[in-house]
Tab-separated table of C-alpha atoms in Angstrom:
chain	number	residue	atom	x	y	z
G	19	UNK	CA	-67.331	41.642	-70.570
G	20	UNK	CA	-68.028	45.372	-70.453
G	21	UNK	CA	-70.504	44.910	-73.299
G	22	UNK	CA	-72.586	42.773	-70.986
G	23	UNK	CA	-72.188	45.064	-67.995
G	24	UNK	CA	-73.145	48.272	-69.718
G	25	UNK	CA	-76.767	47.380	-70.493
G	26	UNK	CA	-77.154	46.020	-66.965
G	27	UNK	CA	-75.821	49.232	-65.487
G	28	UNK	CA	-78.146	51.308	-67.657
G	29	UNK	CA	-81.076	49.144	-66.687
G	30	UNK	CA	-80.226	49.521	-62.993
G	31	UNK	CA	-79.883	53.292	-63.187
G	32	UNK	CA	-83.233	53.513	-64.956
G	33	UNK	CA	-84.821	51.273	-62.345
G	34	UNK	CA	-83.995	53.732	-59.584
G	35	UNK	CA	-86.246	56.290	-61.280
G	36	UNK	CA	-88.878	54.098	-62.771
G	37	UNK	CA	-90.713	52.358	-60.000
G	38	UNK	CA	-92.865	49.414	-60.865
G	39	UNK	CA	-96.560	49.990	-61.234
G	40	UNK	CA	-98.456	46.892	-60.243
G	41	UNK	CA	-101.543	45.818	-62.099
G	42	UNK	CA	-104.365	45.310	-59.623
G	43	UNK	CA	-107.988	44.158	-59.508
G	44	UNK	CA	-110.850	45.960	-57.762
G	45	UNK	CA	-110.692	43.905	-54.496
G	46	UNK	CA	-107.060	44.957	-54.022
G	47	UNK	CA	-107.992	48.598	-54.570
G	48	UNK	CA	-110.908	48.299	-52.135
G	49	UNK	CA	-108.615	46.736	-49.555
G	50	UNK	CA	-106.186	49.612	-50.040
G	51	UNK	CA	-109.049	52.063	-49.531
G	52	UNK	CA	-110.389	50.326	-46.412
G	53	UNK	CA	-107.098	49.597	-44.640
G	54	UNK	CA	-106.712	51.348	-41.286
G	55	UNK	CA	-103.715	53.665	-41.144
G	56	UNK	CA	-102.527	56.858	-39.497
G	57	UNK	CA	-102.171	58.747	-42.758
G	58	UNK	CA	-104.563	60.498	-45.115
G	59	UNK	CA	-105.043	58.567	-48.328
G	60	UNK	CA	-105.248	60.547	-51.543
G	61	UNK	CA	-106.303	58.294	-54.401
G	62	UNK	CA	-106.300	59.873	-57.837
G	63	UNK	CA	-107.877	58.275	-60.913
G	64	UNK	CA	-106.065	59.230	-64.108
G	65	UNK	CA	-104.822	58.012	-67.479
G	66	UNK	CA	-101.922	58.894	-69.761
G	67	UNK	CA	-104.385	60.054	-72.490
G	68	UNK	CA	-106.211	62.448	-70.129
G	69	UNK	CA	-104.739	65.960	-70.505
G	70	UNK	CA	-106.261	67.508	-67.345
G	71	UNK	CA	-105.076	64.448	-65.353
G	72	UNK	CA	-101.517	64.780	-66.582
G	73	UNK	CA	-101.627	68.493	-65.797
G	74	UNK	CA	-102.593	68.003	-62.148
G	75	UNK	CA	-100.174	65.124	-61.367
G	76	UNK	CA	-97.362	67.490	-60.198
G	77	UNK	CA	-99.729	68.696	-57.437
G	78	UNK	CA	-99.994	65.134	-56.084
G	79	UNK	CA	-96.244	64.605	-56.428
G	80	UNK	CA	-95.529	67.810	-54.514
G	81	UNK	CA	-98.038	67.023	-51.767
G	82	UNK	CA	-96.628	63.519	-51.327
G	83	UNK	CA	-93.149	64.916	-50.826
G	84	UNK	CA	-94.200	67.730	-48.500
G	85	UNK	CA	-96.565	65.833	-46.238
G	86	UNK	CA	-95.422	62.645	-44.490
G	87	UNK	CA	-98.986	62.251	-43.150
G	88	UNK	CA	-100.369	61.902	-46.688
G	89	UNK	CA	-100.095	58.786	-48.840
G	90	UNK	CA	-100.658	59.335	-52.563
G	91	UNK	CA	-101.825	56.566	-54.887
G	92	UNK	CA	-102.233	57.262	-58.586
G	93	UNK	CA	-104.659	54.743	-60.079
G	94	UNK	CA	-104.202	54.489	-63.837
G	95	UNK	CA	-107.343	53.698	-65.842
G	96	UNK	CA	-105.373	53.214	-69.062
G	97	UNK	CA	-106.213	49.511	-69.438
G	98	UNK	CA	-109.883	50.383	-69.928
G	99	UNK	CA	-108.979	51.628	-73.394
G	100	UNK	CA	-105.642	49.993	-74.236
G	101	UNK	CA	-104.663	46.509	-73.006
G	102	UNK	CA	-100.938	47.311	-73.129
G	103	UNK	CA	-99.604	48.899	-69.872
G	104	UNK	CA	-96.337	49.928	-71.583
G	105	UNK	CA	-97.544	53.522	-72.052
G	106	UNK	CA	-98.035	53.862	-68.295
G	107	UNK	CA	-94.567	52.464	-67.512
G	108	UNK	CA	-93.000	54.884	-69.971
G	109	UNK	CA	-94.958	57.793	-68.494
G	110	UNK	CA	-93.767	56.936	-64.964
G	111	UNK	CA	-90.153	56.773	-66.130
G	112	UNK	CA	-90.348	59.942	-68.192
G	113	UNK	CA	-91.959	61.978	-65.408
G	114	UNK	CA	-89.823	60.236	-62.749
G	115	UNK	CA	-92.945	59.791	-60.633
G	116	UNK	CA	-92.321	59.289	-56.929
G	117	UNK	CA	-95.908	58.541	-55.877
G	118	UNK	CA	-97.203	54.989	-55.862
G	119	UNK	CA	-98.808	54.096	-59.182
G	120	UNK	CA	-101.172	51.160	-59.684
G	121	UNK	CA	-102.955	50.132	-62.859
G	122	UNK	CA	-106.558	48.990	-62.500
G	123	UNK	CA	-107.452	45.966	-64.588
G	124	UNK	CA	-111.199	45.419	-64.484
G	125	UNK	CA	-113.788	44.479	-67.063
G	126	UNK	CA	-117.156	46.087	-66.370
G	127	UNK	CA	-116.954	49.819	-65.555
G	128	UNK	CA	-120.700	49.926	-64.965
G	129	UNK	CA	-120.082	47.725	-61.907
G	130	UNK	CA	-116.708	48.840	-60.584
G	131	UNK	CA	-117.236	52.640	-60.810
G	132	UNK	CA	-120.042	52.501	-58.226
G	133	UNK	CA	-118.003	50.174	-56.029
G	134	UNK	CA	-115.236	52.765	-55.898
G	135	UNK	CA	-117.584	55.686	-55.255
G	136	UNK	CA	-121.299	56.107	-55.922
G	137	UNK	CA	-120.818	59.814	-56.712
G	138	UNK	CA	-118.384	59.070	-59.524
G	139	UNK	CA	-119.767	59.367	-63.073
G	140	UNK	CA	-116.657	57.653	-64.451
G	141	UNK	CA	-115.156	60.827	-65.925
G	142	UNK	CA	-111.521	61.466	-65.088
G	143	UNK	CA	-109.693	63.141	-63.446
G	144	UNK	CA	-111.336	62.159	-60.169
G	145	UNK	CA	-109.857	62.106	-56.684
G	146	UNK	CA	-110.854	60.282	-53.509
G	147	UNK	CA	-109.505	61.478	-50.160
G	148	UNK	CA	-109.864	59.199	-47.148
G	149	UNK	CA	-109.040	59.972	-43.545
G	150	UNK	CA	-107.982	56.470	-42.522
G	151	UNK	CA	-108.477	57.136	-38.813
G	152	UNK	CA	-112.060	58.389	-38.983
G	153	UNK	CA	-113.083	56.649	-42.204
G	154	UNK	CA	-114.446	59.972	-43.514
G	155	UNK	CA	-114.040	60.452	-47.248
G	156	UNK	CA	-114.376	63.093	-49.910
G	157	UNK	CA	-114.776	62.530	-53.629
G	158	UNK	CA	-114.157	65.159	-56.283
G	159	UNK	CA	-114.651	64.745	-59.998
G	160	UNK	CA	-112.688	67.577	-61.606
G	161	UNK	CA	-109.208	68.868	-62.280
G	162	UNK	CA	-107.645	70.185	-59.075
G	163	UNK	CA	-105.678	73.396	-58.858
G	164	UNK	CA	-102.914	74.643	-56.572
G	165	UNK	CA	-104.033	74.641	-52.932
G	166	UNK	CA	-107.304	72.720	-53.436
G	167	UNK	CA	-105.951	69.364	-52.263
G	168	UNK	CA	-104.696	70.870	-49.010
G	169	UNK	CA	-108.113	72.434	-48.452
G	170	UNK	CA	-109.947	69.146	-49.075
G	171	UNK	CA	-107.607	67.312	-46.691
G	172	UNK	CA	-108.131	69.965	-43.995
G	173	UNK	CA	-111.900	69.473	-44.305
G	174	UNK	CA	-111.467	65.838	-43.306
G	175	UNK	CA	-109.361	66.539	-40.220
E	7	UNK	CA	-120.321	98.751	-41.477
E	8	UNK	CA	-117.771	97.298	-43.887
E	9	UNK	CA	-117.151	94.429	-41.523
E	10	UNK	CA	-120.873	93.562	-41.349
E	11	UNK	CA	-121.057	93.721	-45.101
E	12	UNK	CA	-118.024	91.454	-45.458
E	13	UNK	CA	-119.485	88.987	-42.951
E	14	UNK	CA	-122.751	88.995	-44.846
E	15	UNK	CA	-120.954	88.351	-48.142
E	16	UNK	CA	-118.875	85.588	-46.542
E	17	UNK	CA	-122.060	83.990	-45.166
E	18	UNK	CA	-123.766	84.065	-48.548
E	19	UNK	CA	-120.686	82.545	-50.214
E	20	UNK	CA	-120.497	79.807	-47.583
E	21	UNK	CA	-124.211	79.065	-47.744
E	22	UNK	CA	-124.419	78.874	-51.513
E	23	UNK	CA	-121.235	76.796	-51.631
E	24	UNK	CA	-123.001	74.163	-49.555
E	25	UNK	CA	-126.078	73.977	-51.783
E	26	UNK	CA	-125.929	70.879	-53.969
E	27	UNK	CA	-126.015	71.701	-57.658
E	28	UNK	CA	-128.912	70.107	-59.496
E	29	UNK	CA	-127.236	67.447	-61.516
E	30	UNK	CA	-129.349	67.343	-64.647
E	31	UNK	CA	-131.980	64.952	-65.960
E	32	UNK	CA	-132.810	61.615	-64.443
E	33	UNK	CA	-134.571	58.717	-66.134
E	34	UNK	CA	-138.270	59.615	-66.423
E	35	UNK	CA	-137.703	63.376	-66.670
E	36	UNK	CA	-139.292	65.465	-69.407
E	37	UNK	CA	-136.712	67.166	-71.620
E	38	UNK	CA	-136.904	70.904	-72.331
E	39	UNK	CA	-136.622	71.880	-75.990
E	40	UNK	CA	-133.212	73.122	-77.133
E	41	UNK	CA	-131.868	74.715	-80.292
E	42	UNK	CA	-128.196	74.587	-81.297
E	43	UNK	CA	-126.067	75.291	-84.354
E	44	UNK	CA	-125.212	72.337	-86.551
E	45	UNK	CA	-121.940	71.891	-88.483
E	46	UNK	CA	-123.839	72.866	-91.679
E	47	UNK	CA	-124.562	76.284	-90.142
E	48	UNK	CA	-128.297	75.607	-89.687
E	49	UNK	CA	-130.044	75.545	-86.333
E	50	UNK	CA	-131.437	72.224	-85.102
E	51	UNK	CA	-134.042	71.955	-82.343
E	52	UNK	CA	-135.311	68.895	-80.498
E	53	UNK	CA	-138.816	70.003	-81.422
E	54	UNK	CA	-137.886	69.574	-85.114
E	55	UNK	CA	-138.170	65.817	-84.559
E	56	UNK	CA	-141.948	65.763	-84.837
E	57	UNK	CA	-142.270	62.346	-86.419
E	58	UNK	CA	-139.542	60.578	-84.438
E	59	UNK	CA	-140.348	57.876	-81.886
E	60	UNK	CA	-137.370	59.097	-79.929
E	61	UNK	CA	-133.914	60.634	-80.228
E	62	UNK	CA	-130.484	59.268	-79.278
E	63	UNK	CA	-128.805	62.366	-77.828
E	64	UNK	CA	-125.045	61.805	-77.518
E	65	UNK	CA	-122.687	64.322	-75.912
E	66	UNK	CA	-119.572	63.703	-77.950
E	67	UNK	CA	-116.441	65.479	-79.142
E	68	UNK	CA	-113.515	65.280	-81.564
E	69	UNK	CA	-110.632	64.899	-79.159
E	70	UNK	CA	-111.528	62.418	-76.407
E	71	UNK	CA	-109.956	58.965	-76.981
E	72	UNK	CA	-113.287	57.406	-75.926
E	73	UNK	CA	-115.122	59.476	-78.532
E	74	UNK	CA	-112.623	58.242	-81.106
E	75	UNK	CA	-113.055	54.645	-79.939
E	76	UNK	CA	-116.840	54.974	-80.278
E	77	UNK	CA	-116.957	57.076	-83.449
E	78	UNK	CA	-117.766	54.231	-85.853
E	79	UNK	CA	-120.267	52.760	-83.382
E	80	UNK	CA	-122.107	56.104	-83.179
E	81	UNK	CA	-122.279	56.343	-86.978
E	82	UNK	CA	-123.583	52.751	-87.051
E	83	UNK	CA	-126.235	53.542	-84.416
E	84	UNK	CA	-127.736	56.239	-86.624
E	85	UNK	CA	-127.604	53.988	-89.717
E	86	UNK	CA	-129.427	51.258	-87.845
E	87	UNK	CA	-131.976	53.267	-85.852
E	88	UNK	CA	-132.754	56.509	-87.744
E	89	UNK	CA	-134.944	54.493	-90.092
E	90	UNK	CA	-136.721	52.937	-87.116
E	91	UNK	CA	-137.607	56.379	-85.756
E	92	UNK	CA	-134.657	56.880	-83.387
E	93	UNK	CA	-132.092	59.194	-85.036
E	94	UNK	CA	-128.795	60.255	-83.430
E	95	UNK	CA	-128.265	63.896	-82.423
E	96	UNK	CA	-124.663	64.523	-81.354
E	97	UNK	CA	-123.823	67.548	-79.204
E	98	UNK	CA	-120.275	68.824	-78.652
E	99	UNK	CA	-120.026	70.358	-75.140
E	100	UNK	CA	-116.319	71.217	-74.756
E	101	UNK	CA	-115.042	74.777	-74.511
E	102	UNK	CA	-112.648	75.183	-77.493
E	103	UNK	CA	-110.487	77.662	-75.579
E	104	UNK	CA	-109.560	74.749	-73.291
E	105	UNK	CA	-109.772	72.054	-75.969
E	106	UNK	CA	-108.835	73.681	-79.325
E	107	UNK	CA	-109.392	70.415	-81.202
E	108	UNK	CA	-113.105	70.754	-80.449
E	109	UNK	CA	-113.634	74.110	-82.159
E	110	UNK	CA	-116.594	74.555	-84.520
E	111	UNK	CA	-114.204	74.392	-87.501
E	112	UNK	CA	-112.693	71.125	-86.273
E	113	UNK	CA	-116.200	69.755	-85.696
E	114	UNK	CA	-117.089	70.576	-89.313
E	115	UNK	CA	-113.955	68.815	-90.549
E	116	UNK	CA	-114.650	65.647	-88.548
E	117	UNK	CA	-118.301	65.491	-89.594
E	118	UNK	CA	-117.274	65.862	-93.235
E	119	UNK	CA	-114.413	63.361	-93.041
E	120	UNK	CA	-116.559	60.741	-91.329
E	121	UNK	CA	-119.634	61.487	-93.446
E	122	UNK	CA	-121.951	62.175	-90.512
E	123	UNK	CA	-125.549	61.756	-91.650
E	124	UNK	CA	-126.821	63.156	-88.338
E	125	UNK	CA	-126.485	66.591	-86.708
E	126	UNK	CA	-123.295	67.426	-84.839
E	127	UNK	CA	-124.296	70.435	-82.763
E	128	UNK	CA	-122.104	72.895	-80.915
E	129	UNK	CA	-123.238	73.751	-77.376
E	130	UNK	CA	-121.251	76.959	-77.253
E	131	UNK	CA	-122.797	78.268	-74.007
E	132	UNK	CA	-122.755	74.766	-72.440
E	133	UNK	CA	-126.282	75.430	-71.144
E	134	UNK	CA	-127.809	72.378	-72.853
E	135	UNK	CA	-125.038	70.095	-71.561
E	136	UNK	CA	-125.553	71.400	-68.026
E	137	UNK	CA	-129.339	71.075	-68.285
E	138	UNK	CA	-128.955	67.437	-69.301
E	139	UNK	CA	-126.299	66.806	-66.653
E	140	UNK	CA	-123.788	65.444	-69.137
E	141	UNK	CA	-120.489	64.608	-67.437
E	142	UNK	CA	-118.276	62.955	-70.012
E	143	UNK	CA	-117.915	62.100	-73.686
E	144	UNK	CA	-119.488	60.105	-75.188
E	145	UNK	CA	-122.502	60.292	-72.846
E	146	UNK	CA	-125.860	59.028	-74.126
E	147	UNK	CA	-129.346	60.271	-73.192
E	148	UNK	CA	-131.946	58.164	-74.961
E	149	UNK	CA	-135.223	60.067	-75.317
E	150	UNK	CA	-138.623	58.594	-76.020
E	151	UNK	CA	-141.476	60.575	-77.535
E	152	UNK	CA	-144.605	60.604	-75.385
E	153	UNK	CA	-147.328	62.707	-76.982
E	154	UNK	CA	-145.560	65.947	-77.787
E	155	UNK	CA	-142.953	65.506	-75.031
E	156	UNK	CA	-139.588	63.816	-75.023
E	157	UNK	CA	-138.790	61.803	-71.902
E	158	UNK	CA	-135.445	60.383	-70.786
E	159	UNK	CA	-135.519	56.569	-70.788
E	160	UNK	CA	-131.821	55.721	-70.615
E	161	UNK	CA	-128.642	57.529	-69.474
E	162	UNK	CA	-125.110	56.244	-69.828
E	163	UNK	CA	-122.722	54.389	-72.081
E	164	UNK	CA	-123.253	53.007	-75.578
E	165	UNK	CA	-122.083	49.540	-74.541
E	166	UNK	CA	-119.886	47.797	-71.973
E	167	UNK	CA	-116.570	47.630	-73.842
E	168	UNK	CA	-114.852	50.826	-74.963
E	169	UNK	CA	-111.633	49.288	-76.214
E	170	UNK	CA	-113.034	46.499	-78.337
E	171	UNK	CA	-116.310	46.728	-80.263
E	172	UNK	CA	-116.104	43.044	-81.134
E	173	UNK	CA	-115.889	42.036	-77.454
E	174	UNK	CA	-119.016	43.918	-76.347
E	175	UNK	CA	-121.390	41.780	-74.308
E	176	UNK	CA	-124.061	44.378	-73.464
E	177	UNK	CA	-125.228	46.852	-76.104
E	178	UNK	CA	-127.056	49.141	-73.649
E	179	UNK	CA	-128.456	51.680	-76.143
E	180	UNK	CA	-129.537	49.089	-78.719
E	181	UNK	CA	-131.145	46.912	-76.047
E	182	UNK	CA	-133.037	49.939	-74.704
E	183	UNK	CA	-134.365	50.981	-78.127
E	184	UNK	CA	-135.305	47.409	-79.025
E	185	UNK	CA	-137.164	47.087	-75.717
E	186	UNK	CA	-139.271	50.239	-76.126
E	187	UNK	CA	-139.858	49.566	-79.830
E	188	UNK	CA	-141.416	46.250	-78.848
E	189	UNK	CA	-143.493	47.877	-76.126
E	190	UNK	CA	-141.356	46.342	-73.427
E	191	UNK	CA	-139.458	47.886	-70.520
E	192	UNK	CA	-135.778	48.750	-70.420
E	193	UNK	CA	-133.903	46.444	-68.051
E	194	UNK	CA	-130.785	48.604	-67.689
E	195	UNK	CA	-131.747	52.283	-67.765
E	196	UNK	CA	-128.581	53.797	-66.252
E	197	UNK	CA	-124.964	52.854	-66.733
E	198	UNK	CA	-121.561	54.315	-65.992
E	199	UNK	CA	-118.364	54.276	-68.009
E	200	UNK	CA	-114.878	55.714	-67.771
E	201	UNK	CA	-114.585	58.764	-69.986
E	202	UNK	CA	-113.152	62.202	-70.604
E	203	UNK	CA	-114.555	64.887	-68.401
E	204	UNK	CA	-116.362	67.723	-70.224
E	205	UNK	CA	-114.091	70.752	-70.591
E	206	UNK	CA	-116.243	73.379	-68.861
E	207	UNK	CA	-115.540	77.067	-69.307
E	208	UNK	CA	-113.483	78.535	-66.493
E	209	UNK	CA	-115.896	80.052	-63.987
């Protein structure tokens, strides 16, 4: 009996760290972006292969924990290059990510990049900040450093 | 006195911070000549291509997974189009202090290993990459010769499927070259793709 229980227990304990990242299409992401809410949305576009993205993720994690008025969403672009999402799941578990992670599954980047933001070249890391009350948004295409996110958010308030 | 000076400095900083940075070439723009060091140690200039009908300028690097995914396709582009008057010129824009795998030595090794039969130039100062407005790797600027000038006719991706060359439905660069070679117009002259950001020197 305990041989059956043990793997289940291990699986459960892992599950408390590793949240599930859902695989979404562009309309779901757009809905997420457009939805009215009282919080500031910080949407970061990243991938497990992107070194500067991985480097800046702790800044988003920290901000999400410190500010209840900010909702972080990390949008993984991994499927654009590798159809297997396993790498993303492993990354989330290894880094014990607390922020919401979604994986974008879309075919034609030449169409969807502009539908996310016209100022985006497609290079990552890129971050979109939306004040959900006013609808004002800011888009930055670069690696962010300590303190920059807070500054960008303040500019939208 | 010091306070006025500080205010003045603060004003200048604020004003210049608000000025939009010119973001490089657009389709239709004339390209300024450039000269960069190739992996064979010799200098290569755009103006060296006197008899070309155009040049496929590709900002590319060693390390980016997209560059790796497109490596064979870039080699194939040169094989197919150099003979038709449109050779590939690859330019590596990344700062090797941030991305050590993109150093000049590593560039030489990759070019040798892959048997590059086109220049792989190092944009050490990043001035050429900024002048073009390159943002990611690989990033294509297709140039067409008009008289003695080179003009930008296409900016963007090589095709519409990074992960799978066999599943490509739109070969943007090939379609553009075929169009201008036949005296036609390019239907898609700007595209976007997901890619690795250029590793700019720390300001």
